[in-house]
mmCIF file of C-alpha atoms in Angstrom:
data_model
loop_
_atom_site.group_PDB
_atom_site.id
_atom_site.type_symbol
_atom_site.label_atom_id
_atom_site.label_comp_id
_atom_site.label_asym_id
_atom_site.label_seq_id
_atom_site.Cartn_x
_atom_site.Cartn_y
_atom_site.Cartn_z
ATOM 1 C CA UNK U 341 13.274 33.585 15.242
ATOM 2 C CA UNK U 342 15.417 30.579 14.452
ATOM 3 C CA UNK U 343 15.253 29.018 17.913
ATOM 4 C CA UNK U 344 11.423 28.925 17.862
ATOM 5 C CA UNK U 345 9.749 25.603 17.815
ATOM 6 C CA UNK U 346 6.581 24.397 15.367
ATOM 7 C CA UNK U 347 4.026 25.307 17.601
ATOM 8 C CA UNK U 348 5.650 28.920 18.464
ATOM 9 C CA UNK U 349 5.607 29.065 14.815
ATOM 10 C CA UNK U 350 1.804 28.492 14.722
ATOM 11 C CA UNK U 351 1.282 31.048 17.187
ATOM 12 C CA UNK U 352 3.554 33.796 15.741
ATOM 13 C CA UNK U 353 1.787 33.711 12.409
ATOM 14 C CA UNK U 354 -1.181 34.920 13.831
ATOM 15 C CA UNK U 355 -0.047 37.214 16.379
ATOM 16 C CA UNK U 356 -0.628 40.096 14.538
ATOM 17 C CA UNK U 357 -3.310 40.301 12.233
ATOM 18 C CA UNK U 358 -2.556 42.901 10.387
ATOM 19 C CA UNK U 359 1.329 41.998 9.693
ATOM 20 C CA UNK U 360 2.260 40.164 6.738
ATOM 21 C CA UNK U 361 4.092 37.197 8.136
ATOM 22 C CA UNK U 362 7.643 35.802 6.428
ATOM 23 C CA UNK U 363 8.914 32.251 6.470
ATOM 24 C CA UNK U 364 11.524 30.866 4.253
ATOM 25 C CA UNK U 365 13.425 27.682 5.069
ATOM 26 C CA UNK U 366 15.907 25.694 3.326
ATOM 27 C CA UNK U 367 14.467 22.372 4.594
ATOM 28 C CA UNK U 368 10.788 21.096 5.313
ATOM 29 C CA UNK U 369 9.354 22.376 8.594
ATOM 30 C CA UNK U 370 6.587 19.137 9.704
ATOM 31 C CA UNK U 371 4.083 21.456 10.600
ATOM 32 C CA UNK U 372 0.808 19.279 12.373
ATOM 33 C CA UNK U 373 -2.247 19.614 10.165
ATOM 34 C CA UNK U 374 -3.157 23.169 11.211
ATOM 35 C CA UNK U 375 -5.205 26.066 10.250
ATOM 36 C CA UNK U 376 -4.361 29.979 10.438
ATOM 37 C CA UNK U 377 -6.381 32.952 10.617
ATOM 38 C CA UNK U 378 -4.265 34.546 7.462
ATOM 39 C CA UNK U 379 -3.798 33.515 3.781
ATOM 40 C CA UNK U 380 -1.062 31.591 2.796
ATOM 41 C CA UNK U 381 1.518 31.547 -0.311
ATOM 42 C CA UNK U 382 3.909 28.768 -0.310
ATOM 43 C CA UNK U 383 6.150 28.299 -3.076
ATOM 44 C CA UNK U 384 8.764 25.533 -3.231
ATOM 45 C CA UNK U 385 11.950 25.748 -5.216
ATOM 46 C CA UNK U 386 12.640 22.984 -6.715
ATOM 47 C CA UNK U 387 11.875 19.410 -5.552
ATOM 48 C CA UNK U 388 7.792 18.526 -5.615
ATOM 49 C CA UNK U 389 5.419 19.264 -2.514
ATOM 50 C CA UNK U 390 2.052 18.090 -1.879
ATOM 51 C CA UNK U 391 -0.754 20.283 0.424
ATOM 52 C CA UNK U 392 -3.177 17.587 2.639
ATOM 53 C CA UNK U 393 -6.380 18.753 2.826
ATOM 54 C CA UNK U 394 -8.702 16.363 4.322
ATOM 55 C CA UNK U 395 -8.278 12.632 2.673
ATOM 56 C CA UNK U 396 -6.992 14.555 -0.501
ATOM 57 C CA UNK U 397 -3.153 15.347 -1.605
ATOM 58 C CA UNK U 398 -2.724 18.097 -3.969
ATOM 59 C CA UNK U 399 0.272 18.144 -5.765
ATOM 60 C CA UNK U 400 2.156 21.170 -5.973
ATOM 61 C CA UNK U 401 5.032 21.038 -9.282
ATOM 62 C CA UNK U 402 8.198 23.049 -9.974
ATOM 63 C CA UNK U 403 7.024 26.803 -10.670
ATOM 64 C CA UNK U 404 3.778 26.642 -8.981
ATOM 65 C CA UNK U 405 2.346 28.162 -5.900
ATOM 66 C CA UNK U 406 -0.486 27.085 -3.691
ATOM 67 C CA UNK U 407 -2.631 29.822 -2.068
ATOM 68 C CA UNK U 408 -4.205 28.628 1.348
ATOM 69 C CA UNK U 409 -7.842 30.344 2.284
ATOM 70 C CA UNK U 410 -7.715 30.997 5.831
ATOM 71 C CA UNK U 411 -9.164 28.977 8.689
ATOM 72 C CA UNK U 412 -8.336 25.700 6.250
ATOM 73 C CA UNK U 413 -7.448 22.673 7.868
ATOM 74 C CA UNK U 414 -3.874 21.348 6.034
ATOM 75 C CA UNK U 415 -0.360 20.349 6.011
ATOM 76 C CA UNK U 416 2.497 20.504 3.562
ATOM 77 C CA UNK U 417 4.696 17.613 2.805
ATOM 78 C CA UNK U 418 7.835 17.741 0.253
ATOM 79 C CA UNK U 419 8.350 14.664 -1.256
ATOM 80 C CA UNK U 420 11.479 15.913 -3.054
ATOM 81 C CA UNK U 421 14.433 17.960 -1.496
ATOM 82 C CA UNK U 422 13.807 21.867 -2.553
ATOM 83 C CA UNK U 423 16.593 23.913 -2.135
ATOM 84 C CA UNK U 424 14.118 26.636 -0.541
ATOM 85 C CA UNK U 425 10.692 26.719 1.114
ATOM 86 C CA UNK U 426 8.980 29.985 0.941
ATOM 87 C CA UNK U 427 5.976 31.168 2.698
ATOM 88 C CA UNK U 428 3.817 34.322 3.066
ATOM 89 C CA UNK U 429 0.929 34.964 5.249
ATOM 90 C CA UNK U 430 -1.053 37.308 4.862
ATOM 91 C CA UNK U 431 -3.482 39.466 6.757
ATOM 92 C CA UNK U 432 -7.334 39.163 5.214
ATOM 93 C CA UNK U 433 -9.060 42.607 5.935
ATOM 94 C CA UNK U 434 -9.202 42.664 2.093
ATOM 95 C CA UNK U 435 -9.810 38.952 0.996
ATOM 96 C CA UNK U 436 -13.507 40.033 -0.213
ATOM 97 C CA UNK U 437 -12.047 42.114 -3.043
ATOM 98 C CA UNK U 438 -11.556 39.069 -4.949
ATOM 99 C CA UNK U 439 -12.936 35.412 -4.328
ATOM 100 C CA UNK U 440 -8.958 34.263 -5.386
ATOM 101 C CA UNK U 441 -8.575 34.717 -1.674
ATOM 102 C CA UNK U 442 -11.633 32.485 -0.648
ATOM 103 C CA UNK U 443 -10.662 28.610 -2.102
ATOM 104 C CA UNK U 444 -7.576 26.772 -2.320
ATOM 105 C CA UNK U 445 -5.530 26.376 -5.052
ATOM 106 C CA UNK U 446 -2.379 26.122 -7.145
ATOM 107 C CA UNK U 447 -1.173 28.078 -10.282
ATOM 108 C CA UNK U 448 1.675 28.408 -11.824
ATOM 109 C CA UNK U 449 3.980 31.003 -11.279
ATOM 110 C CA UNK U 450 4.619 33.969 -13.773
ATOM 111 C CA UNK U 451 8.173 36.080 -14.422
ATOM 112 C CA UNK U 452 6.925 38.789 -11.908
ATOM 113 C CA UNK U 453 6.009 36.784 -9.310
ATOM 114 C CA UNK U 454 8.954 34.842 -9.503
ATOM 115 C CA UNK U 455 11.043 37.895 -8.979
ATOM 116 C CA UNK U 456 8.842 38.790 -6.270
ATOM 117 C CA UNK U 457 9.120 35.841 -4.490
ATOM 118 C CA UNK U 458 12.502 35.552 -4.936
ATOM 119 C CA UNK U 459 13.121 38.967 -3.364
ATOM 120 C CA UNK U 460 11.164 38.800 -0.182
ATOM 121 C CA UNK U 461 13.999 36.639 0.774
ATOM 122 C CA UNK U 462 15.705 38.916 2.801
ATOM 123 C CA UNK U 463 12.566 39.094 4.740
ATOM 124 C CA UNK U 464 11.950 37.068 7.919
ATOM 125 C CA UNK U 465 8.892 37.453 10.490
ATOM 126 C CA UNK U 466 6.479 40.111 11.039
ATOM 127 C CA UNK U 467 6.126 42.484 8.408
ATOM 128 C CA UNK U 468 3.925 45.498 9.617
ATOM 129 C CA UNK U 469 1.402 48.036 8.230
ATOM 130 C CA UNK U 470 3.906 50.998 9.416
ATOM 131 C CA UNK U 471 6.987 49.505 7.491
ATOM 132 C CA UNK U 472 8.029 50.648 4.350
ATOM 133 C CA UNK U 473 8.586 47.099 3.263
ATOM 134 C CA UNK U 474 4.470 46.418 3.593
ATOM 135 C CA UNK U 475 3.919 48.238 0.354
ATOM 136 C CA UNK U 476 5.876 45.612 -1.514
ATOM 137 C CA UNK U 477 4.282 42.865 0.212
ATOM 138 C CA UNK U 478 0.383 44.393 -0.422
ATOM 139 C CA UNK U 479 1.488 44.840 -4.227
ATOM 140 C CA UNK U 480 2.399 40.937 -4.279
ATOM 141 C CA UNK U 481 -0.749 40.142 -2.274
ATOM 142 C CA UNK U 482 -2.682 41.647 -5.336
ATOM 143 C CA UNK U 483 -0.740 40.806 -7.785
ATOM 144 C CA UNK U 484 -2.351 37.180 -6.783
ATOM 145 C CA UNK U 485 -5.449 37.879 -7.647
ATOM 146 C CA UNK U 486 -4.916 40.066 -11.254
ATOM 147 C CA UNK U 487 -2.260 37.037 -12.205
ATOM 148 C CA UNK U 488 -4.749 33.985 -11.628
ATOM 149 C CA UNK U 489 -4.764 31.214 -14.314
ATOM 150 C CA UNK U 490 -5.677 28.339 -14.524
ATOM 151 C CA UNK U 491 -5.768 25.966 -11.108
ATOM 152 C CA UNK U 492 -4.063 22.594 -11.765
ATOM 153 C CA UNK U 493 -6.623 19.889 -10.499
ATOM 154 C CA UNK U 494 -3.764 17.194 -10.060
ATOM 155 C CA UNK U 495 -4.501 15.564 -6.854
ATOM 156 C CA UNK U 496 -4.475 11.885 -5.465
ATOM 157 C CA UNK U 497 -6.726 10.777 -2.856
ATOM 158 C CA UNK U 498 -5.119 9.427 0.465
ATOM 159 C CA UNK U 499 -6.950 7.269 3.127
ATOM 160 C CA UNK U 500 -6.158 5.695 6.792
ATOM 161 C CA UNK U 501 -8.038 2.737 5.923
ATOM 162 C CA UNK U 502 -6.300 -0.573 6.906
ATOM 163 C CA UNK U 503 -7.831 -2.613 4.016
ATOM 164 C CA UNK U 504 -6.970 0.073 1.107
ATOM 165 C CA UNK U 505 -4.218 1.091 2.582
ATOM 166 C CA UNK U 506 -1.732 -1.178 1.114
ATOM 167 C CA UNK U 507 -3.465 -1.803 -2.307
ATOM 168 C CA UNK U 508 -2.010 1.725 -2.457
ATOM 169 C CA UNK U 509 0.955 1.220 -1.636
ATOM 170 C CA UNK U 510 1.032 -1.715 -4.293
ATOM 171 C CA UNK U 511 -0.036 0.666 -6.974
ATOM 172 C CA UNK U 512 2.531 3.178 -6.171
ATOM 173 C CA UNK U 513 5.147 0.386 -6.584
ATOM 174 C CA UNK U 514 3.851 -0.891 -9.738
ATOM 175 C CA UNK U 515 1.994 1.778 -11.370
ATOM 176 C CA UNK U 516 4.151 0.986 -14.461
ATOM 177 C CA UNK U 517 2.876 -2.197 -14.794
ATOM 178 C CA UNK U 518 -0.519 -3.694 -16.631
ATOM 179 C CA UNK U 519 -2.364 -3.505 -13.597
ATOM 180 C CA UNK U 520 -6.297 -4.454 -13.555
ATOM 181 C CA UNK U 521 -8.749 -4.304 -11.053
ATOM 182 C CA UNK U 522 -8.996 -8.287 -11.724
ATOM 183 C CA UNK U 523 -4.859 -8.844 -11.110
ATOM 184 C CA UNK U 524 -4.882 -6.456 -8.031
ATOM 185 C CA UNK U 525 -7.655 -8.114 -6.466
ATOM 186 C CA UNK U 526 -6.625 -11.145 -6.719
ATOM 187 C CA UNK U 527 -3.036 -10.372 -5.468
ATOM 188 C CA UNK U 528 -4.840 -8.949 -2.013
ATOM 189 C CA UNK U 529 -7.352 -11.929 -2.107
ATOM 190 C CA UNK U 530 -10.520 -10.168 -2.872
ATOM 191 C CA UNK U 531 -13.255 -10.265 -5.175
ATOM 192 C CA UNK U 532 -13.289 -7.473 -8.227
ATOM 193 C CA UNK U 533 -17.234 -6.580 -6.594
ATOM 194 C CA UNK U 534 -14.948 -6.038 -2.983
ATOM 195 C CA UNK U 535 -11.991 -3.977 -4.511
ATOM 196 C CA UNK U 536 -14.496 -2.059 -6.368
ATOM 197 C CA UNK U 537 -16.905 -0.751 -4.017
ATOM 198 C CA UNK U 538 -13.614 0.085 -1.318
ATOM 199 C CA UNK U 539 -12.466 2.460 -3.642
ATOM 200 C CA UNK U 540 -15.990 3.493 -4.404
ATOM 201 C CA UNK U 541 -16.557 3.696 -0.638
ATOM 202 C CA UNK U 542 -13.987 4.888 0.875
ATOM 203 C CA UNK U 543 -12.010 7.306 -1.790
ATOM 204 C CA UNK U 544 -15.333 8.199 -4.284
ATOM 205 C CA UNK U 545 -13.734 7.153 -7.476
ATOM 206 C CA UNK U 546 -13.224 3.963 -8.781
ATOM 207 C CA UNK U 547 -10.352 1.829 -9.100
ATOM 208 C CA UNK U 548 -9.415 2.736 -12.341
ATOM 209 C CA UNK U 549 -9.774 6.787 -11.909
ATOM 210 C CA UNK U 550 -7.427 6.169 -9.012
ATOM 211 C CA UNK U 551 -4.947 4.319 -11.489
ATOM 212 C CA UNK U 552 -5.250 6.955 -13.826
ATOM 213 C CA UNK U 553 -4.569 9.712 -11.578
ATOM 214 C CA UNK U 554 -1.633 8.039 -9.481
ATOM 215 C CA UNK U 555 0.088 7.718 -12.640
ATOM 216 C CA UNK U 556 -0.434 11.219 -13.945
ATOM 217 C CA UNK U 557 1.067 12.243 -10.237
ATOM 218 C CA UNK U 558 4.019 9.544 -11.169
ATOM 219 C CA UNK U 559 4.768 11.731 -14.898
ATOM 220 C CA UNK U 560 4.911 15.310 -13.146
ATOM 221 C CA UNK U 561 7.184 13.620 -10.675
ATOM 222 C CA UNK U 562 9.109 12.265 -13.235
ATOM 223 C CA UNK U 563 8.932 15.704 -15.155
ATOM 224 C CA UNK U 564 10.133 17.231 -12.501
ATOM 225 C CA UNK U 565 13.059 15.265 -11.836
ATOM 226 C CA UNK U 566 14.329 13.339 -14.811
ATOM 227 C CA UNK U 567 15.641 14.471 -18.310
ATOM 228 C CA UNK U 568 13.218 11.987 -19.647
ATOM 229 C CA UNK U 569 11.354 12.345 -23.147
ATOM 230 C CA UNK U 570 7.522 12.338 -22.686
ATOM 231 C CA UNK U 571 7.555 9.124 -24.705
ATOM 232 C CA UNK U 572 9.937 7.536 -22.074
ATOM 233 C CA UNK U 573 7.994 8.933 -19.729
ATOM 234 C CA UNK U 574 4.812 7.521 -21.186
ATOM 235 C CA UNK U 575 6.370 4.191 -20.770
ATOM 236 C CA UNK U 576 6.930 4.585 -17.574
ATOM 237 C CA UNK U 577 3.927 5.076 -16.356
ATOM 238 C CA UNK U 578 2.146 2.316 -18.175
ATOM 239 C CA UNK U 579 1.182 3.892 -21.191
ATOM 240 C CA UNK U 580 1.632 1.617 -24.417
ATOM 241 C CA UNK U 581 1.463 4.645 -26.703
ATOM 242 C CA UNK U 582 2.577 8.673 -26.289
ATOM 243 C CA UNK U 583 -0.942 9.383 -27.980
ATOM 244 C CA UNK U 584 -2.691 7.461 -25.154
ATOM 245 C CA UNK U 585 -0.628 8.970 -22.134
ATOM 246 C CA UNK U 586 -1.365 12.674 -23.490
ATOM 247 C CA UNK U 587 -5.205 12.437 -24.105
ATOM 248 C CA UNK U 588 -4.950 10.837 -20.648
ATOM 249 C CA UNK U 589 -2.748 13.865 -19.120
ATOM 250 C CA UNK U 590 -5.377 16.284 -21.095
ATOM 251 C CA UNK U 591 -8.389 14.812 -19.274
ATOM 252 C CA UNK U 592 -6.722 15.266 -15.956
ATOM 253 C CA UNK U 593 -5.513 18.823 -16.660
ATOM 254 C CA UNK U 594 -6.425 20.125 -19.528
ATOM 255 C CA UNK U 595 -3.249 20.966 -21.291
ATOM 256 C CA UNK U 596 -1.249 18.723 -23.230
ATOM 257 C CA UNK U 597 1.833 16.957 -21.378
ATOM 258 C CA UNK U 598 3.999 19.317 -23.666
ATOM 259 C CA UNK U 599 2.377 22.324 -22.351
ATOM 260 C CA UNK U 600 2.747 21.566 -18.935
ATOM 261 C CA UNK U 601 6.581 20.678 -19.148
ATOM 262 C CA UNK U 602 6.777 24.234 -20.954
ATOM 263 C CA UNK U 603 5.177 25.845 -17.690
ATOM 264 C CA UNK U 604 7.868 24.031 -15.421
ATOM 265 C CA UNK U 605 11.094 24.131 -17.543
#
Protein backbone atom coordinates (compact mmCIF):
# COMPACT_ATOMS: atom_id res chain seq x y z
CA UNK A 1 0.00 0.00 0.00
CA UNK A 2 2.93 2.33 0.47
CA UNK A 3 3.77 2.72 -3.22
CA UNK A 4 0.23 3.95 -4.05
CA UNK A 5 -0.17 7.46 -5.21
CA UNK A 6 -3.01 10.24 -3.91
CA UNK A 7 -5.41 9.48 -6.36
CA UNK A 8 -5.05 5.47 -5.90
CA UNK A 9 -5.61 6.48 -2.44
CA UNK A 10 -8.95 8.15 -3.34
CA UNK A 11 -10.01 5.23 -5.14
CA UNK A 12 -9.04 2.52 -2.59
CA UNK A 13 -11.08 4.15 0.14
CA UNK A 14 -14.07 3.50 -1.56
CA UNK A 15 -13.49 0.30 -3.14
CA UNK A 16 -15.26 -1.56 -0.81
CA UNK A 17 -18.12 -0.24 0.81
CA UNK A 18 -18.56 -2.24 3.37
CA UNK A 19 -14.73 -2.36 4.67
CA UNK A 20 -13.60 -0.06 7.20
CA UNK A 21 -10.69 1.65 5.55
CA UNK A 22 -7.13 2.39 7.60
CA UNK A 23 -4.71 5.21 6.96
CA UNK A 24 -2.09 6.38 9.28
CA UNK A 25 0.89 8.44 8.14
CA UNK A 26 3.66 10.05 9.84
CA UNK A 27 3.64 13.08 7.49
CA UNK A 28 0.76 15.10 5.67
CA UNK A 29 -0.60 13.35 2.58
CA UNK A 30 -1.90 16.75 0.11
CA UNK A 31 -4.92 15.11 -0.71
CA UNK A 32 -6.98 17.50 -3.66
CA UNK A 33 -10.22 18.78 -2.18
CA UNK A 34 -12.16 15.51 -2.48
CA UNK A 35 -15.19 13.80 -1.30
CA UNK A 36 -15.75 9.95 -0.31
CA UNK A 37 -18.63 7.81 -0.19
CA UNK A 38 -17.62 6.72 3.65
CA UNK A 39 -17.30 8.65 6.97
CA UNK A 40 -14.22 9.89 8.03
CA UNK A 41 -12.20 10.13 11.52
CA UNK A 42 -9.02 11.94 11.36
CA UNK A 43 -7.13 12.56 14.34
CA UNK A 44 -3.76 14.33 14.38
CA UNK A 45 -1.13 13.82 17.02
CA UNK A 46 0.28 16.57 17.89
CA UNK A 47 0.96 19.67 15.73
CA UNK A 48 -2.53 21.69 14.66
CA UNK A 49 -4.60 20.77 11.39
CA UNK A 50 -7.23 22.62 9.75
CA UNK A 51 -10.31 20.76 7.50
CA UNK A 52 -11.34 23.22 4.20
CA UNK A 53 -14.70 23.05 3.60
CA UNK A 54 -15.83 25.44 1.07
CA UNK A 55 -14.35 29.19 1.79
CA UNK A 56 -14.23 28.06 5.55
CA UNK A 57 -11.08 26.55 7.64
CA UNK A 58 -11.94 24.67 10.65
CA UNK A 59 -9.40 24.30 13.03
CA UNK A 60 -8.73 21.08 14.40
CA UNK A 61 -6.44 21.37 18.13
CA UNK A 62 -4.28 18.84 19.99
CA UNK A 63 -6.77 16.01 21.32
CA UNK A 64 -9.51 16.59 18.96
CA UNK A 65 -10.97 14.68 16.12
CA UNK A 66 -12.95 15.80 13.14
CA UNK A 67 -15.68 13.46 11.82
CA UNK A 68 -16.29 13.94 7.95
CA UNK A 69 -20.15 13.18 6.68
CA UNK A 70 -19.80 11.45 3.53
CA UNK A 71 -20.08 12.82 0.01
CA UNK A 72 -18.49 16.29 1.68
CA UNK A 73 -16.41 18.26 -0.41
CA UNK A 74 -12.86 18.97 1.79
CA UNK A 75 -9.25 18.85 2.34
CA UNK A 76 -6.96 18.62 5.33
CA UNK A 77 -4.01 20.82 5.81
CA UNK A 78 -1.47 20.57 8.94
CA UNK A 79 -0.11 23.67 9.71
CA UNK A 80 2.13 22.17 12.41
CA UNK A 81 4.36 18.97 12.12
CA UNK A 82 2.29 15.95 13.95
CA UNK A 83 4.22 13.15 14.69
CA UNK A 84 1.18 10.92 13.32
CA UNK A 85 -1.82 11.35 11.02
CA UNK A 86 -4.57 8.95 11.61
CA UNK A 87 -7.55 8.23 9.58
CA UNK A 88 -10.60 5.90 9.54
CA UNK A 89 -13.23 5.49 7.00
CA UNK A 90 -15.93 4.08 7.51
CA UNK A 91 -18.69 2.26 5.72
CA UNK A 92 -22.36 4.15 6.24
CA UNK A 93 -25.07 1.32 6.04
CA UNK A 94 -25.71 2.50 9.64
CA UNK A 95 -25.13 6.38 9.61
CA UNK A 96 -29.10 6.87 10.20
CA UNK A 97 -28.82 5.43 13.71
CA UNK A 98 -27.55 8.63 14.85
CA UNK A 99 -27.49 12.15 13.04
CA UNK A 100 -23.53 12.34 14.64
CA UNK A 101 -22.85 10.67 11.34
CA UNK A 102 -24.79 13.27 9.14
CA UNK A 103 -22.73 16.94 9.75
CA UNK A 104 -19.25 17.75 10.19
CA UNK A 105 -17.56 18.36 13.12
CA UNK A 106 -14.81 18.30 15.73
CA UNK A 107 -14.77 17.15 19.44
CA UNK A 108 -12.44 16.49 21.62
CA UNK A 109 -11.13 13.30 22.26
CA UNK A 110 -11.88 11.20 25.50
CA UNK A 111 -9.40 8.45 27.43
CA UNK A 112 -11.18 5.59 25.46
CA UNK A 113 -11.00 6.86 22.31
CA UNK A 114 -7.61 7.81 22.66
CA UNK A 115 -6.67 4.27 23.40
CA UNK A 116 -8.68 3.27 20.58
CA UNK A 117 -7.17 5.30 18.23
CA UNK A 118 -3.98 4.70 19.33
CA UNK A 119 -4.39 0.95 18.84
CA UNK A 120 -5.74 0.69 15.37
CA UNK A 121 -2.24 1.51 14.56
CA UNK A 122 -1.18 -1.68 13.60
CA UNK A 123 -3.91 -1.51 11.11
CA UNK A 124 -3.38 -0.49 7.48
CA UNK A 125 -6.02 -0.73 4.47
CA UNK A 126 -9.12 -2.59 4.08
CA UNK A 127 -10.60 -3.82 7.07
CA UNK A 128 -13.54 -6.26 6.19
CA UNK A 129 -16.94 -7.38 7.57
CA UNK A 130 -15.49 -11.17 7.75
CA UNK A 131 -12.36 -10.13 9.88
CA UNK A 132 -12.19 -10.50 13.36
CA UNK A 133 -10.58 -7.12 13.62
CA UNK A 134 -14.12 -5.39 12.22
CA UNK A 135 -15.68 -5.87 15.60
CA UNK A 136 -13.19 -3.49 17.14
CA UNK A 137 -13.50 -1.07 14.47
CA UNK A 138 -17.73 -1.11 14.58
CA UNK A 139 -17.35 -0.66 18.53
CA UNK A 140 -15.15 2.62 17.80
CA UNK A 141 -17.54 3.64 15.01
CA UNK A 142 -20.25 3.80 17.84
CA UNK A 143 -18.47 4.75 20.37
CA UNK A 144 -18.58 8.19 18.16
CA UNK A 145 -21.81 8.74 18.46
CA UNK A 146 -22.54 7.72 22.52
CA UNK A 147 -19.14 9.97 23.25
CA UNK A 148 -20.32 13.29 21.39
CA UNK A 149 -19.71 16.63 23.22
CA UNK A 150 -19.59 19.56 22.50
CA UNK A 151 -18.42 20.67 18.67
CA UNK A 152 -15.74 23.42 18.82
CA UNK A 153 -17.02 26.23 16.38
CA UNK A 154 -13.37 27.68 15.93
CA UNK A 155 -13.08 28.38 12.34
CA UNK A 156 -11.60 31.27 10.12
CA UNK A 157 -12.98 32.13 6.88
CA UNK A 158 -10.59 31.84 3.77
CA UNK A 159 -11.20 33.51 0.31
CA UNK A 160 -9.45 33.56 -3.35
CA UNK A 161 -10.28 37.06 -3.70
CA UNK A 162 -7.39 39.23 -5.06
CA UNK A 163 -8.47 42.42 -3.19
CA UNK A 164 -8.98 40.64 0.41
CA UNK A 165 -6.59 38.45 -0.11
CA UNK A 166 -3.68 40.23 1.26
CA UNK A 167 -5.51 42.36 3.94
CA UNK A 168 -5.40 38.79 5.29
CA UNK A 169 -2.37 38.12 5.05
CA UNK A 170 -1.61 41.57 6.84
CA UNK A 171 -3.78 40.57 9.72
CA UNK A 172 -2.16 37.29 10.17
CA UNK A 173 1.19 39.17 10.44
CA UNK A 174 0.02 41.68 12.81
CA UNK A 175 -2.84 40.32 14.60
CA UNK A 176 -0.96 41.36 17.79
CA UNK A 177 -1.08 44.72 17.02
CA UNK A 178 -3.95 47.64 17.62
CA UNK A 179 -5.34 47.07 14.40
CA UNK A 180 -8.66 49.08 13.24
CA UNK A 181 -10.67 48.89 10.38
CA UNK A 182 -9.60 52.77 9.96
CA UNK A 183 -5.48 51.87 10.16
CA UNK A 184 -5.94 48.76 7.85
CA UNK A 185 -7.74 50.59 5.35
CA UNK A 186 -5.76 53.11 5.06
CA UNK A 187 -2.54 50.96 4.87
CA UNK A 188 -4.27 49.14 1.57
CA UNK A 189 -5.58 52.60 0.35
CA UNK A 190 -9.23 52.18 0.81
CA UNK A 191 -12.03 53.79 2.34
CA UNK A 192 -13.42 52.22 5.91
CA UNK A 193 -17.19 52.07 3.71
CA UNK A 194 -14.79 49.79 0.96
CA UNK A 195 -12.96 47.53 3.57
CA UNK A 196 -16.19 47.11 5.24
CA UNK A 197 -18.58 45.91 2.82
CA UNK A 198 -15.47 43.35 1.22
CA UNK A 199 -15.52 41.58 4.26
CA UNK A 200 -19.25 41.92 4.45
CA UNK A 201 -19.37 40.74 0.82
CA UNK A 202 -17.20 38.43 0.27
CA UNK A 203 -16.54 36.49 3.83
CA UNK A 204 -20.26 37.44 5.66
CA UNK A 205 -18.82 38.90 8.76
CA UNK A 206 -17.40 42.04 9.31
CA UNK A 207 -14.04 43.22 9.71
CA UNK A 208 -13.89 43.13 13.20
CA UNK A 209 -15.58 39.44 13.73
CA UNK A 210 -12.81 38.41 11.37
CA UNK A 211 -10.18 40.11 13.79
CA UNK A 212 -11.68 38.54 16.59
CA UNK A 213 -11.72 35.16 15.31
CA UNK A 214 -8.14 35.15 13.57
CA UNK A 215 -6.83 35.91 16.85
CA UNK A 216 -8.70 33.31 18.84
CA UNK A 217 -7.19 30.79 15.94
CA UNK A 218 -3.63 32.65 16.80
CA UNK A 219 -4.17 31.60 21.03
CA UNK A 220 -5.06 27.78 20.31
CA UNK A 221 -2.04 27.87 18.06
CA UNK A 222 -0.11 29.32 20.56
CA UNK A 223 -1.71 26.86 23.19
CA UNK A 224 -0.79 24.31 21.34
CA UNK A 225 2.70 25.01 20.88
CA UNK A 226 4.17 27.30 23.48
CA UNK A 227 4.54 26.98 27.36
CA UNK A 228 2.98 30.35 27.45
CA UNK A 229 0.68 31.66 30.42
CA UNK A 230 -2.82 32.66 29.13
CA UNK A 231 -1.93 36.18 30.24
CA UNK A 232 1.17 36.09 27.89
CA UNK A 233 -0.82 34.68 25.60
CA UNK A 234 -3.47 37.34 25.91
CA UNK A 235 -0.81 39.77 25.03
CA UNK A 236 -0.02 38.25 22.24
CA UNK A 237 -2.83 38.32 20.55
CA UNK A 238 -3.76 41.90 21.18
CA UNK A 239 -5.58 41.70 24.20
CA UNK A 240 -4.79 44.62 26.77
CA UNK A 241 -6.29 42.64 29.64
CA UNK A 242 -6.60 38.55 30.51
CA UNK A 243 -10.33 39.47 31.49
CA UNK A 244 -10.93 40.84 27.96
CA UNK A 245 -9.15 37.93 25.95
CA UNK A 246 -11.29 35.22 27.99
CA UNK A 247 -14.86 36.76 27.65
CA UNK A 248 -13.62 37.06 24.05
CA UNK A 249 -12.43 33.20 23.86
CA UNK A 250 -15.97 32.40 25.74
CA UNK A 251 -18.02 34.06 22.99
CA UNK A 252 -16.21 32.13 20.34
CA UNK A 253 -16.41 28.77 22.17
CA UNK A 254 -18.07 28.76 24.99
CA UNK A 255 -15.64 27.60 27.57
CA UNK A 256 -13.25 29.64 29.28
CA UNK A 257 -9.54 29.75 27.79
CA UNK A 258 -8.64 27.69 31.02
CA UNK A 259 -11.02 25.05 30.17
CA UNK A 260 -9.98 24.56 26.84
CA UNK A 261 -6.14 24.30 27.68
CA UNK A 262 -7.42 21.59 30.31
CA UNK A 263 -9.05 19.59 27.28
CA UNK A 264 -5.63 19.74 25.29
CA UNK A 265 -2.94 19.35 28.03
Amino acid sequence: MEQLTTQEYLIQIDKHPKSVYVLHERTERRFPVHHHAKGQITYVEGGVAYLHVDDTAYIIPARHYVWVPCGLNHFLKVRHSASAIRSIYFYTYDDDSSPFYSRMGIYPVNNLLHEMMIYTGQWRGHIHPESRHYSFFTALKNLLSVSETQNLPIVLPTTQNDRLQPVLQYLDTYAAQLLTLSTVSQKFGLSERTLSRLFQSTLSMSFLQYLKQLRMVKAVELMLQTDLTLSQIAFATGYGSISAFSNTFYQQTQMRPSEFLHTIK
